[in-house]
mmCIF file of C-alpha atoms and ligand atoms in Angstrom:
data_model
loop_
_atom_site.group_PDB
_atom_site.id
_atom_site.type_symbol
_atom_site.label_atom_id
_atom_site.label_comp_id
_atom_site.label_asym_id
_atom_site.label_seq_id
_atom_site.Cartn_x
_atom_site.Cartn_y
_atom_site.Cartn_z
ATOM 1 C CA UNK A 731 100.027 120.707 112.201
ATOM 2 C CA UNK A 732 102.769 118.961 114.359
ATOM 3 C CA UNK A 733 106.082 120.451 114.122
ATOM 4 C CA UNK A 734 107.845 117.013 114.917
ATOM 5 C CA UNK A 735 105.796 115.530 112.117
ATOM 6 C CA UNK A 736 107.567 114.959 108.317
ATOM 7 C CA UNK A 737 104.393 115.307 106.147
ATOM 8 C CA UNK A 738 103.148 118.395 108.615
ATOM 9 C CA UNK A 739 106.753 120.381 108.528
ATOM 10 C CA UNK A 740 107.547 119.107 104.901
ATOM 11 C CA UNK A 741 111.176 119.759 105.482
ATOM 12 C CA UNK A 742 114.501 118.166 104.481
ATOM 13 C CA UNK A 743 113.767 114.789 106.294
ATOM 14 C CA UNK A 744 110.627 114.445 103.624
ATOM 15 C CA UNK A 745 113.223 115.734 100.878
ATOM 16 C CA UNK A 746 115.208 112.853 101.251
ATOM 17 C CA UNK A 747 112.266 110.441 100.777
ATOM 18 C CA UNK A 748 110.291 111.738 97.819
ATOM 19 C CA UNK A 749 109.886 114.992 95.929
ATOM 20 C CA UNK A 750 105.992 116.916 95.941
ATOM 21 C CA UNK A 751 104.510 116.763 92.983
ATOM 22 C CA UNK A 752 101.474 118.948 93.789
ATOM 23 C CA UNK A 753 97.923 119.117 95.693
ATOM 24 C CA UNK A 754 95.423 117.146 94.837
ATOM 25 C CA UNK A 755 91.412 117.926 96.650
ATOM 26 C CA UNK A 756 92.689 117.289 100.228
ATOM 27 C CA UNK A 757 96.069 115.385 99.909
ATOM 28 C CA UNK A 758 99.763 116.229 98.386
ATOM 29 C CA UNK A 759 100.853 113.703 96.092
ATOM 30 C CA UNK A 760 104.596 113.176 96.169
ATOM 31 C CA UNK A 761 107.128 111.054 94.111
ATOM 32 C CA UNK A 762 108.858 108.521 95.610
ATOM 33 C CA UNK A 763 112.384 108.840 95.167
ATOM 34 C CA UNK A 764 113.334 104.989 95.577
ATOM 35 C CA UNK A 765 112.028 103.906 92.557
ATOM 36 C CA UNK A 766 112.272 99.438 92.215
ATOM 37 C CA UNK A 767 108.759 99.922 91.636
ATOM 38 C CA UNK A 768 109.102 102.256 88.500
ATOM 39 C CA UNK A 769 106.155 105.038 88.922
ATOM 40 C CA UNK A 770 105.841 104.258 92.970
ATOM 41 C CA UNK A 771 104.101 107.778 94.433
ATOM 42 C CA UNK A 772 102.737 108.975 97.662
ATOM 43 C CA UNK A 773 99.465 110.677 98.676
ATOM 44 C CA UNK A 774 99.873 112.148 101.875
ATOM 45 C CA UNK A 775 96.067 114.123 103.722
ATOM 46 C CA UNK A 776 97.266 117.757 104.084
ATOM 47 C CA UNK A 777 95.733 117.667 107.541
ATOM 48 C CA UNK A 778 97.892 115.995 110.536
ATOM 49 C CA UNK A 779 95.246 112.417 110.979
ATOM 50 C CA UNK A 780 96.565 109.451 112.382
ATOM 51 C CA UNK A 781 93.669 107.075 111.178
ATOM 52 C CA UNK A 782 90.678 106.631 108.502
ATOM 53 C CA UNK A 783 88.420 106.160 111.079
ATOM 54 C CA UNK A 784 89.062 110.147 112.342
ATOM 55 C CA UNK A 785 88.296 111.564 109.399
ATOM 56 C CA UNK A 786 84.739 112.696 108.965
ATOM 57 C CA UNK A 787 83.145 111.112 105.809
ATOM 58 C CA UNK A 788 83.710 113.798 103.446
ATOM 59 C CA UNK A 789 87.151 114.194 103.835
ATOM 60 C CA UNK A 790 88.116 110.414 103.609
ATOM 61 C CA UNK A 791 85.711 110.207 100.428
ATOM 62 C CA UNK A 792 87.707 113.135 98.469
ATOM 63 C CA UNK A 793 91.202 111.461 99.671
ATOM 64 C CA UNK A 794 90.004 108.198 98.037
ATOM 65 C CA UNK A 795 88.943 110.331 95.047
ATOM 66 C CA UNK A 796 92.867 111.536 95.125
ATOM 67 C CA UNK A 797 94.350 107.659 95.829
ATOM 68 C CA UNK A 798 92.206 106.842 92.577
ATOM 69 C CA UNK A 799 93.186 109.617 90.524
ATOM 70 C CA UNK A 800 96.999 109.020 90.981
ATOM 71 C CA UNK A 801 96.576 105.964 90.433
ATOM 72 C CA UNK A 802 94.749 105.906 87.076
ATOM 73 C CA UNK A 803 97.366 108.313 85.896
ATOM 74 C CA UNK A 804 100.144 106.213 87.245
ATOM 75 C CA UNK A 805 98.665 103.194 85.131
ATOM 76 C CA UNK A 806 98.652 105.915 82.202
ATOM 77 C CA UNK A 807 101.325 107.067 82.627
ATOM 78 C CA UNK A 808 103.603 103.809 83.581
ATOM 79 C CA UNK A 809 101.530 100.869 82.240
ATOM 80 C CA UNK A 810 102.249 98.617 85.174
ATOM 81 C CA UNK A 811 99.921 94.977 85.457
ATOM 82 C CA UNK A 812 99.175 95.865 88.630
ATOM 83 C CA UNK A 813 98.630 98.985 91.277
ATOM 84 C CA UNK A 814 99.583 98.367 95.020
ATOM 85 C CA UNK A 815 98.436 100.606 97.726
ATOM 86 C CA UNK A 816 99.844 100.890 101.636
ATOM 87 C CA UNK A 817 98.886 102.257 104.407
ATOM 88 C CA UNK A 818 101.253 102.114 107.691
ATOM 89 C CA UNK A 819 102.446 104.816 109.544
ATOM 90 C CA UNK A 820 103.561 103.451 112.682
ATOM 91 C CA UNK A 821 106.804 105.915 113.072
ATOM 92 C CA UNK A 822 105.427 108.755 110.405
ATOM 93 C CA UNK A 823 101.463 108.462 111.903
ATOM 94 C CA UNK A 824 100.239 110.977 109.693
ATOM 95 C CA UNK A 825 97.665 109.603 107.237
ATOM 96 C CA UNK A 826 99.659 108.364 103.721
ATOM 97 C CA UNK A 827 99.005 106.059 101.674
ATOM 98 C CA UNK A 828 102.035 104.266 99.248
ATOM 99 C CA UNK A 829 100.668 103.952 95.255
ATOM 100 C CA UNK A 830 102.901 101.448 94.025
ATOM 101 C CA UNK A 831 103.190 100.043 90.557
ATOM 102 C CA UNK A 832 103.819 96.005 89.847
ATOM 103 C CA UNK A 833 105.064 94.565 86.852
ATOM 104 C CA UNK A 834 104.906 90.969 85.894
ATOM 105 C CA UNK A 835 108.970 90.862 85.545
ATOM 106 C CA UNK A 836 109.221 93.106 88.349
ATOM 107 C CA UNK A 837 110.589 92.980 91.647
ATOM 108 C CA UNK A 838 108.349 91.500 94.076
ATOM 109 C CA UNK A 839 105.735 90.457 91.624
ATOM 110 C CA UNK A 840 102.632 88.323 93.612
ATOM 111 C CA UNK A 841 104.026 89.628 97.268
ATOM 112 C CA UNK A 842 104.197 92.717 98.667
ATOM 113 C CA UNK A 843 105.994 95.302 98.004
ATOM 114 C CA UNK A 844 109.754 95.924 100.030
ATOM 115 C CA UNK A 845 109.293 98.782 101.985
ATOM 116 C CA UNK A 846 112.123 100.675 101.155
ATOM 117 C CA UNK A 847 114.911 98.234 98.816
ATOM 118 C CA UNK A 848 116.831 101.513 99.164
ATOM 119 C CA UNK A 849 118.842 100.419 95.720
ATOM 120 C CA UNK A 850 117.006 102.406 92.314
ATOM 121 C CA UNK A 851 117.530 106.360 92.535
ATOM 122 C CA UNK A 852 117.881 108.001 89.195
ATOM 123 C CA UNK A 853 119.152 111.452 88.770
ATOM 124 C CA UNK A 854 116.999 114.754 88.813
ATOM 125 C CA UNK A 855 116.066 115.092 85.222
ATOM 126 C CA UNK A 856 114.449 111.412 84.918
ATOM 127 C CA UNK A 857 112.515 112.484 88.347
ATOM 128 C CA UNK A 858 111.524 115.305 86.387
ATOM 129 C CA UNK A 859 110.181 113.385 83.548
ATOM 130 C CA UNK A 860 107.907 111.239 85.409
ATOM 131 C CA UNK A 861 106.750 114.339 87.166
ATOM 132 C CA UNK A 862 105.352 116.054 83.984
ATOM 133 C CA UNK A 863 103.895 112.826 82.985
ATOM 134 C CA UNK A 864 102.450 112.112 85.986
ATOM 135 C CA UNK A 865 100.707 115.861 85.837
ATOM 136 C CA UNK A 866 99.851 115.374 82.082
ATOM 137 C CA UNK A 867 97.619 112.506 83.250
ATOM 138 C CA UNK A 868 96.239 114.078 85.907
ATOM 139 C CA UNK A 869 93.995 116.555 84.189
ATOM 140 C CA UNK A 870 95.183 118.876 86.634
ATOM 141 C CA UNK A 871 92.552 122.414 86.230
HETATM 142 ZN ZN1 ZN B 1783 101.498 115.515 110.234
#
């Protein structure tokens, strides 16, 4: 736990990005509020890691478990052509990864994916929506 950290304090400043959706085996998975990439999520380790490589092998094996999950129910959920998936960190270096779906006549389609376009919010009830579709396909227990 790092007090200066976003994902560690899980205070207002992560607020303003995206809204927790719930735990998965080791990792939160979060909406995304800016949302060009209709369905784009994040799944953020619970523990404060700055790189794969630190994790032991268990650990990094359950949060690729976690990546997958979201994104199968993403694809469910969403029906995007394709998934993208991130991994930076340089100014928030605690291990996330950014699930984000493509779609043929969508924004960016064949390059990557703009950071943050900081252009498509929608208001809380559609958040809410994709929320409890999002957890329908998740088989949560
Ligand atoms: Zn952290």
């Amino acid at each position: 736990m790092q007090r200066e950290c976003v994902f560690c304090s899980r205070d207002e400043r992560l607020d303003h990005l995206m809204i927790e959706i719930c735990e998965l085996s080791v990792s939160t998975l979060y909406l995304y509020k800016e949302q060009s990439y209709f369905g784009r999520c994040v799944v953020a380790l619970n523990d404060h890691q700055r790189e794969l490589f630190h994790l032991p092998e268990e650990t990094r094996a359950k949060l690729m478990e976690d990546i997958v999950r979201v994104a199968a129910a993403i694809e469910k959920a969403f029906l995007p052509d394709k998934i993208n998936y991130a991994m930076y960190g340089d100014t928030m270096p605690h291990i996330h990864f950014h699930v984000v779906p493509k779609y043929k006549d969508g924004e960016n389609w064949g390059n990557a994916f703009d950071f943050n376009p900081n252009r498509t919010y929608f208001q809380d009830e559609q958040y809410q929506a994709m929320i409890e579709k999002l957890i329908k396909y998740l088989e949560l227990p």
